[in-house]
PDB file of C-alpha atoms in Angstrom:
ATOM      1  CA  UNK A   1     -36.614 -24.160  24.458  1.00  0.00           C
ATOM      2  CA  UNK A   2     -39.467 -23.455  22.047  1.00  0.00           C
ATOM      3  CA  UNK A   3     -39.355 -21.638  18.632  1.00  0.00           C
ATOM      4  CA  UNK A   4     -40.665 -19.144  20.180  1.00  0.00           C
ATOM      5  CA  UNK A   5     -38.431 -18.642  22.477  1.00  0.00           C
ATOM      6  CA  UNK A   6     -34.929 -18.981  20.389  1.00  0.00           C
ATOM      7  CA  UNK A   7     -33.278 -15.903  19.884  1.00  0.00           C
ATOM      8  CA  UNK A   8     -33.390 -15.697  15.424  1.00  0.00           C
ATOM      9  CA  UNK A   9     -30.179 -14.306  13.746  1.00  0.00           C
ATOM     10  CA  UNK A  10     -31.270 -11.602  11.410  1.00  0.00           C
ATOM     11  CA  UNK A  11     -29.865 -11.560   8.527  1.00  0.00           C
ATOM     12  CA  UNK A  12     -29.405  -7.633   7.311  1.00  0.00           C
ATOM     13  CA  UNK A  13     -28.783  -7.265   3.119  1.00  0.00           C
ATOM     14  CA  UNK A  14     -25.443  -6.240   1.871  1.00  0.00           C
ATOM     15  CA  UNK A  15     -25.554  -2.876   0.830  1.00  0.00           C
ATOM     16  CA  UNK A  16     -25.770  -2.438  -2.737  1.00  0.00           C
ATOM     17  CA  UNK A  17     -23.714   1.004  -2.556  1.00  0.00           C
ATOM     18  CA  UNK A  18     -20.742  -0.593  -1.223  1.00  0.00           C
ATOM     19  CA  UNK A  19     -21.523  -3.378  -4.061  1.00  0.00           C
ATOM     20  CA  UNK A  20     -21.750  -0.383  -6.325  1.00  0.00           C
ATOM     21  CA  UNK A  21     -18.706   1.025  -5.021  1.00  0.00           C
ATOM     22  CA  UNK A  22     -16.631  -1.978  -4.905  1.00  0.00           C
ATOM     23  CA  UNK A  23     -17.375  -2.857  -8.757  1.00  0.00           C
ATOM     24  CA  UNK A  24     -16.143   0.642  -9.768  1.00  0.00           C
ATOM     25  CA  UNK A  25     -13.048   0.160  -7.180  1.00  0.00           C
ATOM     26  CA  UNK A  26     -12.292  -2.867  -9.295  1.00  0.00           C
ATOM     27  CA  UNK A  27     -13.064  -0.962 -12.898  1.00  0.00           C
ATOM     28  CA  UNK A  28     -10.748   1.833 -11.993  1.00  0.00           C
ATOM     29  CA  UNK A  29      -8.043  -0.592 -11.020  1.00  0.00           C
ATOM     30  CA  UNK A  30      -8.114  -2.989 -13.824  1.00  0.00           C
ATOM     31  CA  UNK A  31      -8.496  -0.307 -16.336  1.00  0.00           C
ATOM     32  CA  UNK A  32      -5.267   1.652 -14.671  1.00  0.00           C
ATOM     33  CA  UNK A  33      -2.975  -1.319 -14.291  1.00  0.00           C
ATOM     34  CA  UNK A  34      -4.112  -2.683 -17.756  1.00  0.00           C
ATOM     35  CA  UNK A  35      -3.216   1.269 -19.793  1.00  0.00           C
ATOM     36  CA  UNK A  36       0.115   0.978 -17.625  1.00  0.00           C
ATOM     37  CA  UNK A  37       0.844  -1.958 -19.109  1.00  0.00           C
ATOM     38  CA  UNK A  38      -0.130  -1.603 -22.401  1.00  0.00           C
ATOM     39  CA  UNK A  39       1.468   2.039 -22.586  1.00  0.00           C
ATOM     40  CA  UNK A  40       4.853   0.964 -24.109  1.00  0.00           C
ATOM     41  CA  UNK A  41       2.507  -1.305 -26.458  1.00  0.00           C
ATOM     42  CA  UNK A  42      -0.249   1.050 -27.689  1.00  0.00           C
ATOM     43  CA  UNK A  43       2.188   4.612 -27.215  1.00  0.00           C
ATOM     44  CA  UNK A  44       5.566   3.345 -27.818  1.00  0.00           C
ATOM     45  CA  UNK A  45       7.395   6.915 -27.186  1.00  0.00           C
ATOM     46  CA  UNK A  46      10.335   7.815 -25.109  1.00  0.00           C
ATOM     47  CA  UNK A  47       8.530   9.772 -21.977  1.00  0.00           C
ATOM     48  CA  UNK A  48      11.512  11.970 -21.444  1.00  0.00           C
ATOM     49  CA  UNK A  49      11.639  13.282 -24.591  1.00  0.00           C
ATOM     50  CA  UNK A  50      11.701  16.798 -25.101  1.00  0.00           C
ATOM     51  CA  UNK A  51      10.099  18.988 -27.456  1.00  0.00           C
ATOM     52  CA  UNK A  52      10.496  22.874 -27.040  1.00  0.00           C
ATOM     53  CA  UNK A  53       8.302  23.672 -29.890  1.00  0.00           C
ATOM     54  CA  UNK A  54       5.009  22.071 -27.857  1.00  0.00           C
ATOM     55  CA  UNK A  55       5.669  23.368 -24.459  1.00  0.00           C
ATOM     56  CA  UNK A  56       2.016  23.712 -22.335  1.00  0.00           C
ATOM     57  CA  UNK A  57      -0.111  23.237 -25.020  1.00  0.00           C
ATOM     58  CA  UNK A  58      -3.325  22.862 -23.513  1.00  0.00           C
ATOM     59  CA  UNK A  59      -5.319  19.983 -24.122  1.00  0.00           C
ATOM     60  CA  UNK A  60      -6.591  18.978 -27.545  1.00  0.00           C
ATOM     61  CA  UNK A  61      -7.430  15.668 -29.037  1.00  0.00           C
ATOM     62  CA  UNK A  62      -3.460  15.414 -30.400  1.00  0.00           C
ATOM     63  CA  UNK A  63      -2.951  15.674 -26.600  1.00  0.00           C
ATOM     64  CA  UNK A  64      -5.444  14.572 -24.423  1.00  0.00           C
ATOM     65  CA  UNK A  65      -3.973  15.584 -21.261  1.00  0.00           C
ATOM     66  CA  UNK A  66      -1.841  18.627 -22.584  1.00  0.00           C
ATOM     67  CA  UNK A  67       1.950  19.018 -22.515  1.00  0.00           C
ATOM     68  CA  UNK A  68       4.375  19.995 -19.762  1.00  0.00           C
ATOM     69  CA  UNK A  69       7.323  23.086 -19.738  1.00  0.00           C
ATOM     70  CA  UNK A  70       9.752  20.789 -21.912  1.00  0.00           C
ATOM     71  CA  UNK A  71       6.876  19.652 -24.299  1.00  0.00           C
ATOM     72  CA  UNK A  72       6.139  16.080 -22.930  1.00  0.00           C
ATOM     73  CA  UNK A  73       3.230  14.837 -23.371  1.00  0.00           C
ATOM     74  CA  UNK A  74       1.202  14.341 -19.797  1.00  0.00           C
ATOM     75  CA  UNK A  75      -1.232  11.682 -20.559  1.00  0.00           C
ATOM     76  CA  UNK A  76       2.222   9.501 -21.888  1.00  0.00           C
ATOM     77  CA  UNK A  77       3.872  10.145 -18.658  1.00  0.00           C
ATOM     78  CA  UNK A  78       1.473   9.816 -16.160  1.00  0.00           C
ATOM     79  CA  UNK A  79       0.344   6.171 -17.666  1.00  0.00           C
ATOM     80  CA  UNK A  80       4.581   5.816 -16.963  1.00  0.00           C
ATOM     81  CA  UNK A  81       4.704   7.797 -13.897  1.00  0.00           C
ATOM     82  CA  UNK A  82       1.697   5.767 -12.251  1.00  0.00           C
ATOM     83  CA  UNK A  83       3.417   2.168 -13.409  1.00  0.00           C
ATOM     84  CA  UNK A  84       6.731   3.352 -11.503  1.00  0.00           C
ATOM     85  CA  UNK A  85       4.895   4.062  -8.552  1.00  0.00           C
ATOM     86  CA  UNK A  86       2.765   1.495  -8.342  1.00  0.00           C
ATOM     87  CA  UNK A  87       5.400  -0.756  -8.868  1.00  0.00           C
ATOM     88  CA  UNK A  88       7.854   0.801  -6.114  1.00  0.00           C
ATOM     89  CA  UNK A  89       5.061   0.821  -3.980  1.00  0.00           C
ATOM     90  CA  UNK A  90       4.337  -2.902  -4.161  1.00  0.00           C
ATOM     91  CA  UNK A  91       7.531  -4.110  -3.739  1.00  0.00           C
ATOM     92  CA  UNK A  92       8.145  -1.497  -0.529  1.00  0.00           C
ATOM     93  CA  UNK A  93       5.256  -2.667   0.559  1.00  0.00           C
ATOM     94  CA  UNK A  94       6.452  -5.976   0.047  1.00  0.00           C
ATOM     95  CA  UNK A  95       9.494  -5.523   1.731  1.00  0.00           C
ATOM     96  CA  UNK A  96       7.847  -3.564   4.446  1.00  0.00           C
ATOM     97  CA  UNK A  97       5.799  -6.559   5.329  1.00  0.00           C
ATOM     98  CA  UNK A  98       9.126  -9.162   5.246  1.00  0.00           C
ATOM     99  CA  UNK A  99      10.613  -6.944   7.925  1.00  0.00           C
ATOM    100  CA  UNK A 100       7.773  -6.407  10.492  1.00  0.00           C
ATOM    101  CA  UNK A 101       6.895 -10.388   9.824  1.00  0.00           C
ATOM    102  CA  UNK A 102       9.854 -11.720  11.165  1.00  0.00           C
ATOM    103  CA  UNK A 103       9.851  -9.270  14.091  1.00  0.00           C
ATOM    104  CA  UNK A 104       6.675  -9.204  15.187  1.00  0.00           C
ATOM    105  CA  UNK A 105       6.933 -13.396  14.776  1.00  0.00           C
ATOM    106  CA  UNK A 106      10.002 -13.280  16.891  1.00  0.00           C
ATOM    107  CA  UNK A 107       8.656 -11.058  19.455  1.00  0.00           C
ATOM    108  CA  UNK A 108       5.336 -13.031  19.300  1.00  0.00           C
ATOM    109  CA  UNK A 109       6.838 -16.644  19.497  1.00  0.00           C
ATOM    110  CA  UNK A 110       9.794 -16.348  22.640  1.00  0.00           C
ATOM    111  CA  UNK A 111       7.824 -13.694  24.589  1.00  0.00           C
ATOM    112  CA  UNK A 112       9.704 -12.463  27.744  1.00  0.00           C
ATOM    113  CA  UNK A 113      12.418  -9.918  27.281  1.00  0.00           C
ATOM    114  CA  UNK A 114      13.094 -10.742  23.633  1.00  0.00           C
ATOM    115  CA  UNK A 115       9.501  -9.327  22.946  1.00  0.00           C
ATOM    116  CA  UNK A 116      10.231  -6.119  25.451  1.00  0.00           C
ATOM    117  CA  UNK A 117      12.967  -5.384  23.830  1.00  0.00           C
ATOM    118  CA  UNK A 118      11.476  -5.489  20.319  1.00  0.00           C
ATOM    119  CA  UNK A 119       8.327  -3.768  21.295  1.00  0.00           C
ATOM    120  CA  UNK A 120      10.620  -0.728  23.087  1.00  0.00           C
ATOM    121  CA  UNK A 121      12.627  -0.526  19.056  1.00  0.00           C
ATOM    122  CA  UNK A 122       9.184  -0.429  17.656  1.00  0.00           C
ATOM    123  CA  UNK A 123       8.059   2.039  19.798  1.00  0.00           C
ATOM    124  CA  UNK A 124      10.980   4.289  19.388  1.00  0.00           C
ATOM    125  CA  UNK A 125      10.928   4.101  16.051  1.00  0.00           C
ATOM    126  CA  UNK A 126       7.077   4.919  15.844  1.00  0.00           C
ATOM    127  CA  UNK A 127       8.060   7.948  17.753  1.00  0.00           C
ATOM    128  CA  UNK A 128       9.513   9.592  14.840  1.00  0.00           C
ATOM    129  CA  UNK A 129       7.679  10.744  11.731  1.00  0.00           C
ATOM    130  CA  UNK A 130       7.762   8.486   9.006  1.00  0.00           C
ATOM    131  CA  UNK A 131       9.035  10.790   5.874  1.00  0.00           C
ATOM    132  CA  UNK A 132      11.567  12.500   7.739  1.00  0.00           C
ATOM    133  CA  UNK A 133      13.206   9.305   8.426  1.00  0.00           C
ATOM    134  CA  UNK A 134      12.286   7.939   5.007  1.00  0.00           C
ATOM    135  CA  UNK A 135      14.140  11.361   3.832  1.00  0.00           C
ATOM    136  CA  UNK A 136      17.520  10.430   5.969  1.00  0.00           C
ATOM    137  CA  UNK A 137      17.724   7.128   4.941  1.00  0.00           C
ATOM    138  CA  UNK A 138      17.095   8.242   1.267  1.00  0.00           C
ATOM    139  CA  UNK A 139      20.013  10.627   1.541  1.00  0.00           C
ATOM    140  CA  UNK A 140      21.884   8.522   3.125  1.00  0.00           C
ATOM    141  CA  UNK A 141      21.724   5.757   0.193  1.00  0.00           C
ATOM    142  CA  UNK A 142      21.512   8.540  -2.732  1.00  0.00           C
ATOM    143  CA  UNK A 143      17.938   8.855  -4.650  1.00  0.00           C
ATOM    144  CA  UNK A 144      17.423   6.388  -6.463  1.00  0.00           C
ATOM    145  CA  UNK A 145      14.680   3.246  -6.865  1.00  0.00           C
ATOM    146  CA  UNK A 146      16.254   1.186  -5.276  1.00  0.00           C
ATOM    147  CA  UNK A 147      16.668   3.887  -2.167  1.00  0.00           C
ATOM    148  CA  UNK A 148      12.992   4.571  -2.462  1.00  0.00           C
ATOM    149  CA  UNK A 149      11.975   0.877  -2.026  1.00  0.00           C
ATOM    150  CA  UNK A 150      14.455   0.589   1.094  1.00  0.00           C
ATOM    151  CA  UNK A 151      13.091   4.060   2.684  1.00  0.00           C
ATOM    152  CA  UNK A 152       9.196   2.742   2.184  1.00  0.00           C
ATOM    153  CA  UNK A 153      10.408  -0.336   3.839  1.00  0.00           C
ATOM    154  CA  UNK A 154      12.484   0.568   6.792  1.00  0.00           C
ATOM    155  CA  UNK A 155       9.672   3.134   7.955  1.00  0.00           C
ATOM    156  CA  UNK A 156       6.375   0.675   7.442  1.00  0.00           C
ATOM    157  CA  UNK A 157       6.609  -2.384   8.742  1.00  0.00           C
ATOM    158  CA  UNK A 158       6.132  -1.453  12.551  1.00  0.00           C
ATOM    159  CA  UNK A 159       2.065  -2.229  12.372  1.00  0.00           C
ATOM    160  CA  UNK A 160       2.834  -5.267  10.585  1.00  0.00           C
ATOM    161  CA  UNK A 161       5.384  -6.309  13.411  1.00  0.00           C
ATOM    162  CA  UNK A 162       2.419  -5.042  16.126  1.00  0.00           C
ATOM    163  CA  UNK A 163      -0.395  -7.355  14.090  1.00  0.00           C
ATOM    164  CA  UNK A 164       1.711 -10.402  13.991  1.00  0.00           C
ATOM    165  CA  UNK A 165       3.042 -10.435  17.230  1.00  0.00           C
ATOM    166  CA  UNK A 166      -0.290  -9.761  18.826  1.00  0.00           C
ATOM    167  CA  UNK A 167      -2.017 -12.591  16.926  1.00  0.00           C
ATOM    168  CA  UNK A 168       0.708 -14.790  17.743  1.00  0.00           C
ATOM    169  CA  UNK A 169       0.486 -14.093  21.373  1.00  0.00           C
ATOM    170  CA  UNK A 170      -3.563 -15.236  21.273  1.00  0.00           C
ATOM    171  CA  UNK A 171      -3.137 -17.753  19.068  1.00  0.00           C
ATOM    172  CA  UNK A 172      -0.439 -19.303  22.012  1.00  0.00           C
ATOM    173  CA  UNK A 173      -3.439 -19.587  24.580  1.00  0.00           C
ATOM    174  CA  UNK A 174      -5.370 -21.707  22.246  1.00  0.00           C
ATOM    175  CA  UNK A 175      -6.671 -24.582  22.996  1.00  0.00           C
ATOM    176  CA  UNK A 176      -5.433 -26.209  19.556  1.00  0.00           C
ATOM    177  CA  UNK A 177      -2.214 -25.103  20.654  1.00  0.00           C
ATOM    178  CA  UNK A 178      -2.016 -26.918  23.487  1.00  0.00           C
ATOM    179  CA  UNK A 179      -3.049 -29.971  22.078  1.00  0.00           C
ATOM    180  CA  UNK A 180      -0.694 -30.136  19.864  1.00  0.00           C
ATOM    181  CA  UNK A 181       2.066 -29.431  22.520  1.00  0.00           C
ATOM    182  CA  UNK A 182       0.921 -32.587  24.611  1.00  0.00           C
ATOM    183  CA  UNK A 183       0.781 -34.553  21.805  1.00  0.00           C
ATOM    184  CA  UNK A 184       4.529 -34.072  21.419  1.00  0.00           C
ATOM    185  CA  UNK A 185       4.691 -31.459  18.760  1.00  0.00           C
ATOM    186  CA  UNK A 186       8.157 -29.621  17.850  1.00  0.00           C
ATOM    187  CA  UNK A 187       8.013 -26.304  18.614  1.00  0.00           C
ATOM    188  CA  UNK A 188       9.214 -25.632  14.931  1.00  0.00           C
ATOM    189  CA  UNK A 189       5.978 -27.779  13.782  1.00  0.00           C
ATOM    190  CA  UNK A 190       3.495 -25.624  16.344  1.00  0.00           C
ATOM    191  CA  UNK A 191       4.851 -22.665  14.616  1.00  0.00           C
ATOM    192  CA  UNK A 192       4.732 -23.564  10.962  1.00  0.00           C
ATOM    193  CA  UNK A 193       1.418 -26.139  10.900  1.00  0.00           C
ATOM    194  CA  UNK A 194      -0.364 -24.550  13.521  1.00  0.00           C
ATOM    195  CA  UNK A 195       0.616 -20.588  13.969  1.00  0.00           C
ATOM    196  CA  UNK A 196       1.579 -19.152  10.728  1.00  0.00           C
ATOM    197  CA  UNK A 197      -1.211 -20.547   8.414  1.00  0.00           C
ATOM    198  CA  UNK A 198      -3.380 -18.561  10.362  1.00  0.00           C
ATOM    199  CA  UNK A 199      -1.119 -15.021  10.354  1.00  0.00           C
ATOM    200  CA  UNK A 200      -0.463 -15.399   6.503  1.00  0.00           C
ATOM    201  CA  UNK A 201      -3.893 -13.859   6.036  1.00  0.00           C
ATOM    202  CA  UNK A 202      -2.986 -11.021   7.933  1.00  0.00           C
ATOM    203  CA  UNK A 203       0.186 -10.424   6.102  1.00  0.00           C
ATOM    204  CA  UNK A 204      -1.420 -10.930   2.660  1.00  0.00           C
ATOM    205  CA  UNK A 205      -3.990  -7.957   4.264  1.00  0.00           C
ATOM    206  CA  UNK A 206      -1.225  -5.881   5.662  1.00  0.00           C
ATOM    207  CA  UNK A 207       0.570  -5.934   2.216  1.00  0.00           C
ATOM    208  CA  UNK A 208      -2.365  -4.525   0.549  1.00  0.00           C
ATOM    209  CA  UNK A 209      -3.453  -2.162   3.198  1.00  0.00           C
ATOM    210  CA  UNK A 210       0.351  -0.765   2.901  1.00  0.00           C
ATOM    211  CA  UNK A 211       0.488  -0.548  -0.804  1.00  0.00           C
ATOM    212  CA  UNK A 212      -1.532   3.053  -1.090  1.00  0.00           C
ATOM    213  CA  UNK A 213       0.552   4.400   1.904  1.00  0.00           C
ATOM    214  CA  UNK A 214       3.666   2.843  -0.007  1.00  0.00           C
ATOM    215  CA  UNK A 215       2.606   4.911  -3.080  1.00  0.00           C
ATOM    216  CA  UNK A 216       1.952   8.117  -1.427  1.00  0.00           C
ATOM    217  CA  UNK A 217       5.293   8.129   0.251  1.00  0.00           C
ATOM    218  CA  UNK A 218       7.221   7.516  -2.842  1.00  0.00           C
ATOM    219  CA  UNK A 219       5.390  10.163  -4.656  1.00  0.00           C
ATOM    220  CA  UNK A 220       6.205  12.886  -1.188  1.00  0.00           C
ATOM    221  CA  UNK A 221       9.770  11.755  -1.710  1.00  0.00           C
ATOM    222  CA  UNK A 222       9.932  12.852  -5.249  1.00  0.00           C
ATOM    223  CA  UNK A 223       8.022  15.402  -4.963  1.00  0.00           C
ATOM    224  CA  UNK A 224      10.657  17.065  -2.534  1.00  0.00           C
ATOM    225  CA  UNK A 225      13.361  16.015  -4.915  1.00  0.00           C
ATOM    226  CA  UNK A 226      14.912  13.348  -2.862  1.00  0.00           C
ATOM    227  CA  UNK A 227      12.881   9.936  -4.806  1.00  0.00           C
ATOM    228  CA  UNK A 228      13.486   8.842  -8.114  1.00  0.00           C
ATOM    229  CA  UNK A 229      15.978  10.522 -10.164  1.00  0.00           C
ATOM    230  CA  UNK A 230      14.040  13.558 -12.326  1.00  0.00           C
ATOM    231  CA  UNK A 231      14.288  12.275 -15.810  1.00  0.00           C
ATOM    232  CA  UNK A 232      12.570   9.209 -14.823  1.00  0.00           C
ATOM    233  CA  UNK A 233       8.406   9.766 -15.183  1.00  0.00           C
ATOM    234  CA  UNK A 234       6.632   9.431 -11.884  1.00  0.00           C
ATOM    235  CA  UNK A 235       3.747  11.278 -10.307  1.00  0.00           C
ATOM    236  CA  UNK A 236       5.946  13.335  -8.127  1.00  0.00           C
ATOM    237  CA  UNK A 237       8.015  14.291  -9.890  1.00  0.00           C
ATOM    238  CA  UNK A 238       5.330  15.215 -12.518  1.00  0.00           C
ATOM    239  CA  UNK A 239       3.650  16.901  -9.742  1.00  0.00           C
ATOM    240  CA  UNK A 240       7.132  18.513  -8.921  1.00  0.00           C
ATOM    241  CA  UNK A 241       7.499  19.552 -11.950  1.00  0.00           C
ATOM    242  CA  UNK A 242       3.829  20.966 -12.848  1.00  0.00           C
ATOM    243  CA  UNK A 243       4.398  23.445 -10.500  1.00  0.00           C
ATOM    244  CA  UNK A 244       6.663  25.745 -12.722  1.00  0.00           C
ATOM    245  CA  UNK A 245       3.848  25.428 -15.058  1.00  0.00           C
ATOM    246  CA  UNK A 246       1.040  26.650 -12.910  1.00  0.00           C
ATOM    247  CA  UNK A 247       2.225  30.368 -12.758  1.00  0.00           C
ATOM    248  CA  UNK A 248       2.078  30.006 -16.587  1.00  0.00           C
ATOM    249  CA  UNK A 249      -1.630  28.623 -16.152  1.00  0.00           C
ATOM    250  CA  UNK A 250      -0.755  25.477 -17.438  1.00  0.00           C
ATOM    251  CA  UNK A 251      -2.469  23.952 -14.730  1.00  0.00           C
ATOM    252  CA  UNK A 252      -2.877  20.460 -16.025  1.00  0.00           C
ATOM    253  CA  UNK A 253       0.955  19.803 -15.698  1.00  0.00           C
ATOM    254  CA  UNK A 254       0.566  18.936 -12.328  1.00  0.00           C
ATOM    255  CA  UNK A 255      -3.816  18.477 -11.784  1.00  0.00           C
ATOM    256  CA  UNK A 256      -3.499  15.201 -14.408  1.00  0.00           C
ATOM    257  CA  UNK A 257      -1.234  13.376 -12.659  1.00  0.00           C
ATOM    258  CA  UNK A 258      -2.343  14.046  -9.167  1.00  0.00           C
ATOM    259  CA  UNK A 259      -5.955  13.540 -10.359  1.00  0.00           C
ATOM    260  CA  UNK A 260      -4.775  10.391 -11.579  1.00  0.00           C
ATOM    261  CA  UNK A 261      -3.124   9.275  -8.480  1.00  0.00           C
ATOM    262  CA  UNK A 262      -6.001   9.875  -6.509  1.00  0.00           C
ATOM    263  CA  UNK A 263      -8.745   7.891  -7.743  1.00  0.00           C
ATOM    264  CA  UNK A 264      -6.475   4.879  -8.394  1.00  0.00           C
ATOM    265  CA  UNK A 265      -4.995   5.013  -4.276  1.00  0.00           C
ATOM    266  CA  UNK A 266      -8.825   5.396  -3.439  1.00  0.00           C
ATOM    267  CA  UNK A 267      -9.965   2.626  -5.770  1.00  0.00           C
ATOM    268  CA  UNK A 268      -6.715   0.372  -3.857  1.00  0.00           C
ATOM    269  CA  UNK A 269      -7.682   1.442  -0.586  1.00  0.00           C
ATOM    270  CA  UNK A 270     -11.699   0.777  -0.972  1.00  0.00           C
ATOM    271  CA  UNK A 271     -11.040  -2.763  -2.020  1.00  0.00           C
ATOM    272  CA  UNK A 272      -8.503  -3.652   0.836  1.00  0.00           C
ATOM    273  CA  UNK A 273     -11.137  -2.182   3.187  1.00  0.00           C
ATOM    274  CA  UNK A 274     -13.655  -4.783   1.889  1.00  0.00           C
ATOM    275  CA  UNK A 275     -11.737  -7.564   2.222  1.00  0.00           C
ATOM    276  CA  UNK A 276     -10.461  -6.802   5.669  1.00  0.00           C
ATOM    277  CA  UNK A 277     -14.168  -6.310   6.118  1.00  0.00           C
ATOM    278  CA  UNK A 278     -14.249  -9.423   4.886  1.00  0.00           C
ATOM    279  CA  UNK A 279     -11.425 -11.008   6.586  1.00  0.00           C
ATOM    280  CA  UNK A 280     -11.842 -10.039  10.240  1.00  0.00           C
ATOM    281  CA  UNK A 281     -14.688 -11.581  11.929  1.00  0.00           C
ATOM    282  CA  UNK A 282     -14.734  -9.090  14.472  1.00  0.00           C
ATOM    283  CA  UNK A 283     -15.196  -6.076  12.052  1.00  0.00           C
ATOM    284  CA  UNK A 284     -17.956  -8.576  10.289  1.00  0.00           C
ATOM    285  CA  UNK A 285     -19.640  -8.544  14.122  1.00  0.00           C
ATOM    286  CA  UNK A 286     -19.543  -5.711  14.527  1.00  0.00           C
ATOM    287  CA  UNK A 287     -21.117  -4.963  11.314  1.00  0.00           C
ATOM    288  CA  UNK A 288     -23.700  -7.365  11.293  1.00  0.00           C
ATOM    289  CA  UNK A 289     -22.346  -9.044   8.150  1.00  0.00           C
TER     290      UNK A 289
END
């Protein structure tokens, strides 16, 4: 074949908006996680405590983000609120992926009516809506964090289960697979040197994809009432309670923390959608990355 006639690969440029976009994904991040952090450091105050005597002040440079019906101050709580549910949110998320590993890897691994079976309990349970279940099982267990975590968990892992178990069963047909089965490989060695280093990407993705979702869920179920108990700061129930405060027109009580809330989730969510970009060479195809 001549030079002429090889088919050339072109190479297309990386955007630089999405470069653009991811560097003030990552800014956003960093600069929320580090103020969470550094909150009980740099603001050492008690973010339940009440003060009658500032209730819905608007804000002023004493109080950047205003105060709230009982005289907290909002910028204080959110930084809390926002560390609560980021951290319930990781560890559901956590959780969430534990769960829908091992069944989708079960279901994946023996095949035959072992995966029918788990496949028809992931269906069924798709079939309901997530944070009505999340709101029986909550009530069930009494609100509380460690309810919250368990809710998140027990109603998120099904697309985990569904992307390990379907990379498991085309990762079976391999040819490496079957090479390693005639050359007298444990089953227990196929699965552990061969099958799972390639599905713990997907689970590290998965976990990070779910952490936003995790986030938004916790803040629904506190925002009805049923998440973490009210005196503890978290965006719903900031939210929650900014809404006694916008017939007042203290509309900050509740626009601060869900402002907040916002561009951090979409800040999470644009950087796990780069590096599945990143991750999954058929998105990268498709893509021409």
């Amino acid at each position: 074949m001549t030079d002429l006639a090889r088919p050339t690969r072109v190479r297309r440029p990386k955007p630089r908006a999405g470069r653009a976009g991811a560097a003030v994904a990552w800014a956003v991040l960093v600069g929320a996680v580090a103020a969470c952090l550094l909150a009980p450091v740099l603001w050492p105050l008690d973010e339940s405590a009440v003060d009658l005597a500032r209730t819905r002040l608007a804000p002023s440079a004493a109080h950047p983000a205003g105060t709230d019906d009982l005289g907290r101050d909002v910028a204080h709580r959110s930084l809390y609120g926002l560390r609560v549910s980021l951290l319930v949110g990781a560890v559901a998320a956590l959780v969430a992926t534990v769960i829908g590993g091992l069944v989708g890897a079960v279901a994946g691994t023996l095949g035959g009516w072992v995966d029918r079976v788990l496949m028809r309990v992931v269906d069924t349970i798709a079939a309901l809506p997530h944070l009505l279940l999340g709101i029986f099982i909550v009530a069930m267990l009494r609100p509380s964090l460690g309810a919250v975590i368990v809710s998140i968990g027990l109603t998120h892992w099904l697309s985990t289960a569904r992307i390990v178990r379907s990379e498991l069963l085309s990762l079976r047909t391999r040819p490496f697979v079957d090479a390693a089965i005639a050359g007298g490989a444990s089953r227990a060695r196929v699965i552990t040197r061969h099958l799972l280093p390639h599905v713990l990407p997907r689970l590290a993705l998965a976990t990070t994809l779910m952490v936003p979702h995790a986030v938004w869920h916790e803040t629904a179920l506190s925002f009805l009432g049923l998440g973490l108990p009210p005196h503890l700061a978290s965006i719903g129930n900031m939210i929650s309670d900014g809404q006694r405060s916008l017939l007042t027109g203290a509309w900050w009580a509740s626009l601060v923390p869900g402002l907040l809330l916002v561009v951090v989730t979409l800040a999470l969510a644009t950087l796990t959608g780069r590096w599945r970009d990143r991750l999954d060479p058929r998105v990268r195809a498709e893509l021409h990355l």
